[in-house]
Amino acid sequence: MQVQPKLQSLFNAVWPKLWVDSTEDCSIFALSPDGIVVTWNRGGERIQGYPPDEILGQPFSRFYSSECAGIPDAALQEAMHSGRYVSEGWQRRKDGSSFWASVVITALRPPDGRLLGYGVFVQDVSEKRAAHDAVLRSERSFRLLVQGVTDYAIFMLNSDGLVTSWNAGARRIKGYSESEILGSHFSRFYTPEDRAAGVPNRALESARREGRFEAEGWRVRKDGTRFLAHVIIDAIHEGDQLVGFAKITRDITERRRAAELLAKTQLELFQAQKMEALGKLTGGVAHDFNNVLQVLRGNLELLESRHGREAWSRERLGSAIAAVDRGAKLASQLLAFGRQQPLAPIVINPARLLRDLDDLLRRALGETIEIESVVAGGLWNTVVDRHQLENVILNLAINARDAMPDGGKLTLELANATLDDDYVAVVPDVHAGQYVMLGVTDTGTGMSKEVMERAFEPFFTTKSEGHGTGLGLSMAYGFAKQSGGHIRLYSEIGHGTTVRLYLPRTTGEVIEPTVRPAPLLRHGSETILVVEDDLEVQSTVVALLTSLGYAVLKANDAEQALAIVSSGIHIDLLFTDVVMPGRIRSPDMAKRAVQALPGLKVLFTSGYTQNAIVHGGRLDPGVSLLSKPYTRQQLAAKLRQMLDDDSKSISAQPTQSYVNPVSQEGQRREMDKLRILAVDDDPASLDALSELLELEGIKALRAQNPRAALELLRLHHVDVLLTDVFMPDMTGRELAQRALDLQPSLAVVFLSGDQLSQDDTAQFGGISLRKPYSFGQLMDVLRTVTNRR
């Protein structure tokens, strides 16, 4: 279409042609007076999508949708009358899509005032529109959010500090409704002390000067209660003009309380971890210490049994044994602190226990200490180790006595107590529930904070050297923890100390302790397998058992013990240390031994259980334990208690009793002369058989196969051949036949896991011993051989 020259000239005067043609950021074109497009630039092609040949000659209304049909004409009318039309609105591209357009329409008139047409300037401002909409949405959301927020008090102040808005959080936290607070000065939320000190005004001045004020402090609610608040005040400006403040207040009372609670919990946890580590250390020390004490005690008692009739020796041995007892007490206290003391808890009435201790406490504390016992009515029962609790009370009372060198008052209190969730929240390993509280209070010198922090540590003491071990409180601590209870210490310099022990309540019936007379030293003749890795302890135990008449086998570890058990030798009782080296744990070894010998009795011993047979502070059901160090009397009594108790288990094979060879010296001398060859292809069985013979002082020749046995028979004269029946390469009967060819006077004894008939052994003298056999049975067989000679 031919462009009108005058319109084109005027259009170029408004927008230079070179710039119009080259720009792509704006759509710039001319319209005829009746709204027809007469020019088109690159910007129009890019923004609206039309090439020149498709849009020139088309009406301006083409850029609007049918819903906006009246807008183009109204725009042109506005430009014609006013000279200029400016607006923003949706326009349509060629592809049908819409964009947000900024439109400027200018009426083009020459000097004579005639309307030649219009110049149109169109810019795509969709991004601007989107940002604007986002701001509006954000503002709406912010208003809704602020009004709906209940965790924060959010409100506005004018430049003078008067409240101009109030949200739901402000209503909840501060307690005022909107109608009660609008127009009030915000200082009414401050404490009277802060208002008097000018704190509110300084807060506004700081916000005005710095742009923001932030602080924590106490604020007052409508009902007069106070809360700890975290406050932010932001200054609001319009240009350079301060128009007000935005204020956010958060109630952090619970957060502060939680932070303090966390700090306290962390401190308690650190203390608990430290005490746990110390407990493991002291438990390990006690184990080694008890082994040493066991060697000392056993050998001292053996010496006492032989030399105790002479007065001078009896006195010295008695002093040495008393020193061992003091060491054993020390080790026991270490184990108590480390929560490794095996407890035997029963249901007790704590008031009755305290009454039974009254005379002992008065003698221990002396006349300068006044003792008062306070027992609450309806006192509950508790389940604890009675003996250990008595030790704890006595130790705490002695500590109190030492804190009152010039005399004073000791108060022993028993009451029911409930530890709630709030209390146990900051104390590790303590459960909420019902407890019996034992309080021990003195009027002594008291403790400093630094001393209290270390009071439960073993060996920590403020007493002078030689006056106390520093184990009284640590023992009480370990006992409380191991019993499922709790212990607390309260003290103040110059005002005394209180120790409160909380023991778990039980609804069970009280079990009265039975008083038994001291047992006599009882001997026996059964076979005992001793399993002990400490060779000094092992040697001492073997000597003690032998002195009591028992036949003893020994093993250095669990694997050796199981080898002896599987050898077929009869064993009545397994006496084993709990803590053993090697791959197999002692309790597992004991289980496997009982499976192999169903009637086997098991007695554990240890100076440190390491939870192997003690769980929850109590011995596992059915487990018997003799703690180190033990006396010969205790060992003898425990063995007879277990071996005489046929109600628990039946031996795999009845143990034949035998007369102690000491009482038959003539027969023993004859047996000592026997030259014996023991043959067994199982090394463990051969070792066990040799050890049984050594108990009677018999050194036997040993062979692990028949061929080696024949070689020994060619070199040595032998009286008795003890041989297994079933062996590879050659049976025991074949060996016996060839042995008799070499030494016709030889006596043959067959050892077998099967019952041998008389016909099987008749041609060899008819003597056999079925596995497992006891020491007594072996001796009976050898006596039979001796009598036949």
XYZ file of N, CA and C in Angstrom, residues 664-676 698 719-720 782-783 785-787 789:
66
model
N 45.337 -95.990 103.505
C 45.776 -97.344 103.165
C 47.183 -97.260 102.587
N 48.132 -96.947 103.463
C 49.488 -96.668 103.021
C 50.115 -97.857 102.318
N 49.836 -99.055 102.802
C 50.480 -100.237 102.191
C 50.041 -100.411 100.756
N 48.713 -100.344 100.544
C 48.213 -100.507 99.181
C 48.689 -99.386 98.280
N 48.778 -98.178 98.832
C 49.226 -97.046 98.018
C 50.675 -97.237 97.581
N 51.522 -97.729 98.533
C 52.921 -97.921 98.149
C 53.039 -98.917 97.014
N 52.147 -99.930 97.043
C 52.155 -100.917 95.956
C 51.722 -100.266 94.640
N 50.729 -99.424 94.704
C 50.246 -98.751 93.494
C 51.284 -97.779 92.948
N 52.028 -97.147 93.852
C 53.063 -96.213 93.417
C 54.133 -96.903 92.586
N 54.288 -98.214 92.827
C 55.330 -98.954 92.108
C 54.882 -99.367 90.711
N 53.578 -99.251 90.426
C 53.076 -99.696 89.130
C 53.695 -98.877 88.000
N 54.118 -99.612 86.940
C 54.601 -98.957 85.731
C 53.494 -99.091 84.694
N 52.964 -97.949 84.284
C 51.746 -97.931 83.470
C 52.048 -97.317 82.110
N 51.546 -91.114 90.135
C 51.963 -92.119 89.153
C 52.337 -91.414 87.862
N 53.846 -102.752 83.820
C 52.945 -103.607 84.611
C 51.512 -103.579 84.092
N 51.056 -102.383 83.688
C 49.644 -102.221 83.304
C 49.571 -101.467 81.975
N 42.844 -99.854 89.386
C 44.274 -100.066 89.654
C 44.482 -100.869 90.935
N 43.606 -100.671 91.928
C 43.719 -101.490 93.138
C 43.443 -102.948 92.821
N 44.036 -104.406 89.980
C 45.233 -104.939 89.313
C 46.327 -105.213 90.332
N 46.481 -104.306 91.302
C 47.520 -104.476 92.325
C 47.264 -105.733 93.161
N 45.996 -105.943 93.520
C 45.651 -107.103 94.347
C 45.879 -108.416 93.606
N 48.295 -108.990 91.571
C 49.712 -109.240 91.321
C 50.307 -110.141 92.406
